[in-house]
XYZ file of C-alpha atoms in Angstrom:
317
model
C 79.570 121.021 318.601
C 78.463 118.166 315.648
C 74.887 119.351 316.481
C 75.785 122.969 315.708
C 77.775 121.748 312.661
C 75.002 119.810 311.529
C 72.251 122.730 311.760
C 74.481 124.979 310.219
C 74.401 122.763 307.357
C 71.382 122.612 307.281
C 70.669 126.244 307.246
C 72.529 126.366 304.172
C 71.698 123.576 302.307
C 67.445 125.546 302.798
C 68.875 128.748 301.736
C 70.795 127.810 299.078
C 67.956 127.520 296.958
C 66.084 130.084 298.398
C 69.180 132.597 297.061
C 69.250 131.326 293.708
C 65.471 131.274 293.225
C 65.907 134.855 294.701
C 68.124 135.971 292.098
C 66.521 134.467 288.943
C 63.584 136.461 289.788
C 65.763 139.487 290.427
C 67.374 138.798 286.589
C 64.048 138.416 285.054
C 62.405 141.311 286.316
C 65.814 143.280 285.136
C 65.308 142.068 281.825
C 64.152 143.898 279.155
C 60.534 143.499 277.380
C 61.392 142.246 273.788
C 60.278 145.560 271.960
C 59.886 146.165 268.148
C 62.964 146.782 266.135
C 63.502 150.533 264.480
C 61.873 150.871 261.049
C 64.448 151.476 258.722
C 65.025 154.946 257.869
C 62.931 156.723 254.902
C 64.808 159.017 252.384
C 63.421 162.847 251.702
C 63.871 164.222 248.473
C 64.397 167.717 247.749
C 64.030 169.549 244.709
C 66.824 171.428 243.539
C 67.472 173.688 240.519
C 70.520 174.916 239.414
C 71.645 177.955 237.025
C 74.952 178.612 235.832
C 75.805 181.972 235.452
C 79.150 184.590 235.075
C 80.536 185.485 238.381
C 81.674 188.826 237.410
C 77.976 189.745 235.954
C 75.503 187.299 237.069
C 74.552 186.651 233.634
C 73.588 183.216 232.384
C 75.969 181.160 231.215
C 73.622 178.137 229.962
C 75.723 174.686 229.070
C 74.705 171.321 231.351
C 74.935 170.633 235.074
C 75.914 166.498 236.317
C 75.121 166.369 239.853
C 74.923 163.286 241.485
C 75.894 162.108 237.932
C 72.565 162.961 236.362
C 73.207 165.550 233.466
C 70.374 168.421 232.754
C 70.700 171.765 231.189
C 71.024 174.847 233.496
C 67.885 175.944 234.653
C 66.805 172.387 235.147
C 65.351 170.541 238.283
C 67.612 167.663 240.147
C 65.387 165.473 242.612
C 68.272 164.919 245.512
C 67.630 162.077 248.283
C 68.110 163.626 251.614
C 69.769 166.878 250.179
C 73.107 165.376 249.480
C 75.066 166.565 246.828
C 78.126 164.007 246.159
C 79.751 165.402 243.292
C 78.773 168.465 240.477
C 80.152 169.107 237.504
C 79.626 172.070 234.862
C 80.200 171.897 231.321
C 79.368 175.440 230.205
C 81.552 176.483 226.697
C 83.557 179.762 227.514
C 83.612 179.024 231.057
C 86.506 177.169 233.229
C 85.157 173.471 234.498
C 87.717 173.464 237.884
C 85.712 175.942 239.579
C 82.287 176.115 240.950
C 81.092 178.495 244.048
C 76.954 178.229 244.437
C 74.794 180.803 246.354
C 70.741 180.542 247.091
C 68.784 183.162 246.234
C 69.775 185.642 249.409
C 73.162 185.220 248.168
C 74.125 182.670 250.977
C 77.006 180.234 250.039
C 75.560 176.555 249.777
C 78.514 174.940 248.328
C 81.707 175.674 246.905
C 84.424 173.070 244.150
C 87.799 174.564 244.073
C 91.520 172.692 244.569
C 90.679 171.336 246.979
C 87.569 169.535 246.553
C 83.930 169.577 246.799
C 83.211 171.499 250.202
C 78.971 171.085 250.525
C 76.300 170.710 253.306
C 73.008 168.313 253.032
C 70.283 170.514 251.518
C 66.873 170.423 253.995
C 64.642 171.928 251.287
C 63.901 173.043 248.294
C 65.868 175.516 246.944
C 67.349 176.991 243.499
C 71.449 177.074 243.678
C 73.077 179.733 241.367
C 76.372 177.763 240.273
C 78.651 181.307 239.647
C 81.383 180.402 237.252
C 84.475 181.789 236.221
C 85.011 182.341 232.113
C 87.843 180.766 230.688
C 89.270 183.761 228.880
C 90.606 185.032 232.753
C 93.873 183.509 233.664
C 93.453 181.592 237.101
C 97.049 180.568 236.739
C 98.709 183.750 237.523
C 95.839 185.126 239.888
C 96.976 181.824 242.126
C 100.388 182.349 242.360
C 99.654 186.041 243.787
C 97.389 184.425 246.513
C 97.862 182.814 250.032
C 100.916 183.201 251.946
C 101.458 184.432 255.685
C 100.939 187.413 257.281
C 104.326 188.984 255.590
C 105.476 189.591 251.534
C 108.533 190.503 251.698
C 109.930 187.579 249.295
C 109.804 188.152 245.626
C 110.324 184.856 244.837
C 108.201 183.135 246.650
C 104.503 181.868 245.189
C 101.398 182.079 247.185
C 99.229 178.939 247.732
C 96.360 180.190 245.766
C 94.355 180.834 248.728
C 91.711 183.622 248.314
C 92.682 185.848 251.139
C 90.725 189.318 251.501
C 88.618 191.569 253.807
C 85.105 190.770 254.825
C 83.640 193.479 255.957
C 80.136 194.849 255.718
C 79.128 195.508 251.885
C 82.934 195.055 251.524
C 83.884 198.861 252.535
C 87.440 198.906 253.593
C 89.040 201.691 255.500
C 92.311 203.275 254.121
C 94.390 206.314 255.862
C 98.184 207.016 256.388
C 99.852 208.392 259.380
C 103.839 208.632 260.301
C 105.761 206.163 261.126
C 106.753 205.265 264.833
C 110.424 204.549 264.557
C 111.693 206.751 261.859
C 109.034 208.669 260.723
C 108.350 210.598 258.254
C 105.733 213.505 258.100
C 103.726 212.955 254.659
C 103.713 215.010 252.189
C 101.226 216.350 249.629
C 102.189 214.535 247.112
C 102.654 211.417 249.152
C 98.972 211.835 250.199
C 98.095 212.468 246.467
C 99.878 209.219 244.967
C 97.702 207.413 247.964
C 94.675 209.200 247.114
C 95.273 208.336 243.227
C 95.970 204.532 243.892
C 92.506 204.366 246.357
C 90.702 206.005 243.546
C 92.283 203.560 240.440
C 91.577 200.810 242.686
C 87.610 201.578 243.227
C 87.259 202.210 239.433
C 88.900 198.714 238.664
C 86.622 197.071 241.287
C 83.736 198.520 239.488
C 81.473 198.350 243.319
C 82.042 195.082 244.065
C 84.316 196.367 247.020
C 85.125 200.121 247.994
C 88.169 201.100 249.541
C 86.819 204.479 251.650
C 89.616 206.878 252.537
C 90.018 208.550 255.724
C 93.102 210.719 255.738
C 95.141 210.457 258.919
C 94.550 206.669 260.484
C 94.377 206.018 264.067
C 96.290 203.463 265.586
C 94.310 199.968 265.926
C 92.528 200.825 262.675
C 90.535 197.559 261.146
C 91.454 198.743 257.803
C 94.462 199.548 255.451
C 97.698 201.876 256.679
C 100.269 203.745 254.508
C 102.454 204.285 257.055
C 105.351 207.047 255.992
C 108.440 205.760 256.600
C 111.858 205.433 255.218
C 112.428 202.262 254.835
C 114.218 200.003 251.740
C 112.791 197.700 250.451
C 108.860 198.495 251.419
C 107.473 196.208 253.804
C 104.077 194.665 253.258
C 102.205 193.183 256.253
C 98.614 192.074 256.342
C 97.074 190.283 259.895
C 95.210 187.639 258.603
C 92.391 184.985 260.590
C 90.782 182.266 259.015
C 92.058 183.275 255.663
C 90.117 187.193 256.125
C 91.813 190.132 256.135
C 91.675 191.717 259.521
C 94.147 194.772 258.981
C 96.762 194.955 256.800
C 98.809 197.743 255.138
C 102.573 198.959 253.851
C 105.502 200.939 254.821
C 106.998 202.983 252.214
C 109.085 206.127 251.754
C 107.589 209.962 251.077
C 109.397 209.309 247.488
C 107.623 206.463 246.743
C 107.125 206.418 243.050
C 102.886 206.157 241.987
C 103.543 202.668 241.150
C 104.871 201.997 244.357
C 102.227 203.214 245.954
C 99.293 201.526 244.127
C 101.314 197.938 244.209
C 101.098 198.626 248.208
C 97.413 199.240 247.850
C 96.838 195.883 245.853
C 99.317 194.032 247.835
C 97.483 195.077 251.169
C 93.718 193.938 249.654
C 94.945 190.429 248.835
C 96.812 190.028 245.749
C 100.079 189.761 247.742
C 102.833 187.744 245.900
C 104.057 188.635 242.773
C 104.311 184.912 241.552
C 108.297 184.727 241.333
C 108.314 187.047 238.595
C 110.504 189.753 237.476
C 107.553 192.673 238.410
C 104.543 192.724 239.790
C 102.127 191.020 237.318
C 98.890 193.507 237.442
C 100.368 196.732 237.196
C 102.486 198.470 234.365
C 105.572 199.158 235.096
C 104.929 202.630 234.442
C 106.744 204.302 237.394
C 104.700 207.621 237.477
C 101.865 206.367 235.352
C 101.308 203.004 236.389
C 97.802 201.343 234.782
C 96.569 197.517 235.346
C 97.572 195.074 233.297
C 96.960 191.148 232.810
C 93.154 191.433 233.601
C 94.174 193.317 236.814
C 90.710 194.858 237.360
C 88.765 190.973 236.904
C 91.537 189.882 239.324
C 90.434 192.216 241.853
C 86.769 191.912 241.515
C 87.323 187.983 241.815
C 88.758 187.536 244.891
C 85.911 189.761 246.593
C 83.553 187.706 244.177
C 84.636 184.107 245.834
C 84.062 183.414 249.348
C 87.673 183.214 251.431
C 89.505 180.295 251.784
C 88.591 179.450 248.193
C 91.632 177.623 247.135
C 92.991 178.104 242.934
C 95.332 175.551 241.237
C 98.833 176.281 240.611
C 99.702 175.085 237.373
C-alpha cells in the first residue's frame, strides 16, 4: 500500500509538468499572429451643385446657398466630404427661409428641411440638387392648420398638425365617382351629379396639371380613389384612409341638396386640405353657396401639397 502511494506520486509529480508544458503550447499556437492595424479611413469628396428655384414653376430663384456652413450663390459648386450634408440654409429674397425640399435631376427627392428638421441621406456621387422653394408672398400659416389630422374631419375646431397628407398615385391621377349610399341611400340626382362634376372640373383648373382628379361616374365599391356617396346625412361626414401620411381612399357623405359649395369643400377636404383651421368657414373657398370660387391662394394651396413630398411637416404659427 505505501509503495502504491508512493508511485502514484510519482506519476504525478512527472506529469504535472508534462500537462502544463502541454497547455502552454496549446495557448501559443491559439494565439493570434500580431497583424497590422487598419489604416485609418480616407474621406471621398463629392461635388455637389445646388439651384434654388420656385416650386410652383421651376423657375430660378437665385439668392445664396450655406451648406455645411460654406455660403455660394445658387448655381454654385459645394465640395462635400463623404456626401454628408449637416445643415443647408437658403437666403433667396421673395422666398420663405423655413422650407427647403431638393430633387436630382430625375426628379428624385434627395433631401427635404421642414418643422421638423433636416431629413437627408449621404450623397455617393456627384450630383446637381434643385433646392425647390416656396415664395414668401403664399401663406404657410393657414395652409398648416388645414393639414394632418386622422383618418376623420368631422371637428370644426380642431387644427391639423401641418402634415402634408395627399394621394400618390401614378402622374398624380386620382379617381372620383359617386354611388348611393348603403344605409339610407339616396339615388343621385342630375343636379347632384352636376355640382360633383362642376367641383372635379374647378378643382383640375386650380391645380393647373400638377394633379388631375379623373371622373368616373358611378364608383364601385373598394375604389382606390375619391367617393361622393349620396346620402342624407347632417352634418356631412368626411373620411379619408390614410398610410404613411398618403392618401389611400378617401371621400364624403353628403345629401342630394347639397349646396355647390358643399360639394366642392367635400372635394378639397377629400384631396388633403382637411381641417378648416378652427375658423368660422372653410378658408379656401367663398362662401358663395351656389357660386362658390377659391379664395386665400386656394389654387397655390392645392398645387403645393402635390408639389411637396408627403409627410412634409409646416409650422403652426
Amino acid at each position: 500500500m505505501p509503495y502504491f502511494l508512493i508511485f502514484k506520486f510519482r506519476v504525478r509529480a512527472v506529469l504535472l509538468p508534462c500537462l502544463v508544458l502541454c497547455l502552454h503550447m496549446l495557448f501559443s499556437a491559439c494565439k493570434s499572429s500580431p497583424t497590422e492595424p487598419d489604416p485609418p479611413p480616407t474621406s471621398k469628396f463629392y461635388n455637389i451643385t445646388t439651384v434654388s428655384v420656385n416650386i410652383f414653376n421651376d423657375s430660378e430663384a437665385g439668392g445664396a446657398v450655406i451648406l455645411n456652413g460654406e455660403r455660394k450663390d445658387s448655381g454654385g459648386t459645394f465640395r462635400v466630404e463623404n456626401g454628408r450634408i449637416d445643415s443647408i440654409f437658403v437666403e433667396v429674397p421673395g422666398f420663405n427661409p423655413d422650407y427647403i425640399f431638393c430633387q436630382n435631376e430625375t426628379g428624385e427627392t434627395i433631401l427635404k428641411r421642414d418643422a421638423s428638421g433636416l431629413n437627408s441621406s449621404a450623397l455617393t456621387m456627384d450630383i446637381t440638387l434643385y433646392l425647390k422653394l416656396i415664395p414668401s408672398d403664399f401663406n404657410v400659416a393657414v395652409l398648416a392648420k388645414c393639414l394632418g389630422g386622422d383618418q376623420y374631419d368631422g371637428d370644426p375646431d380642431i387644427l391639423g398638425d401641418g402634415t402634408v397628407q395627399r394621394y400618390k398615385n401614378k402622374n398624380n391621377t386620382i379617381a372620383v365617382g359617386y354611388r348611393e349610399g348603403q344605409a339610407f341611400g339616396q339615388k343621385p340626382t342630375n343636379k347632384t351629379i352636376q355640382n360633383f362634376k362642376n367641383a372635379v372640373h374647378a378643382v383640375n383648373d386650380a391645380a393647373q396639371g400638377i394633379f388631375l382628379l379623373a371622373y368616373i361616374g358611378i364608383a364601385e365599391q373598394g375604389i382606390t380613389g375619391m367617393i361622393y356617396i349620396v346620402e342624407p346625412v347632417v352634418p356631412p361626414i368626411y373620411v379619408a384612409i390614410i398610410q404613411d401620411d398618403v392618401i389611400q381612399s378617401s371621400g364624403f357623405q353628403m345629401r342630394n341638396d347639397a349646396t355647390p359649395k358643399m360639394v366642392l369643400e367635400g372635394v378639397v377636404r377629400s384631396l388633403g386640405i382637411r381641417r378648416n383651421g378652427g375658423g368660422g368657414d372653410y378658408p379656401y373657398i367663398s362662401d358663395n353657396p351656389i357660386s362658390p370660387t377659391f379664395i386665400n391662394d386656394g389654387e397655390r394651396a392645392f398645387q403645393l401639397i402635390y408639389l411637396l413630398p408627403p409627410g412634409f411637416k409646416l409650422k403652426l404659427d
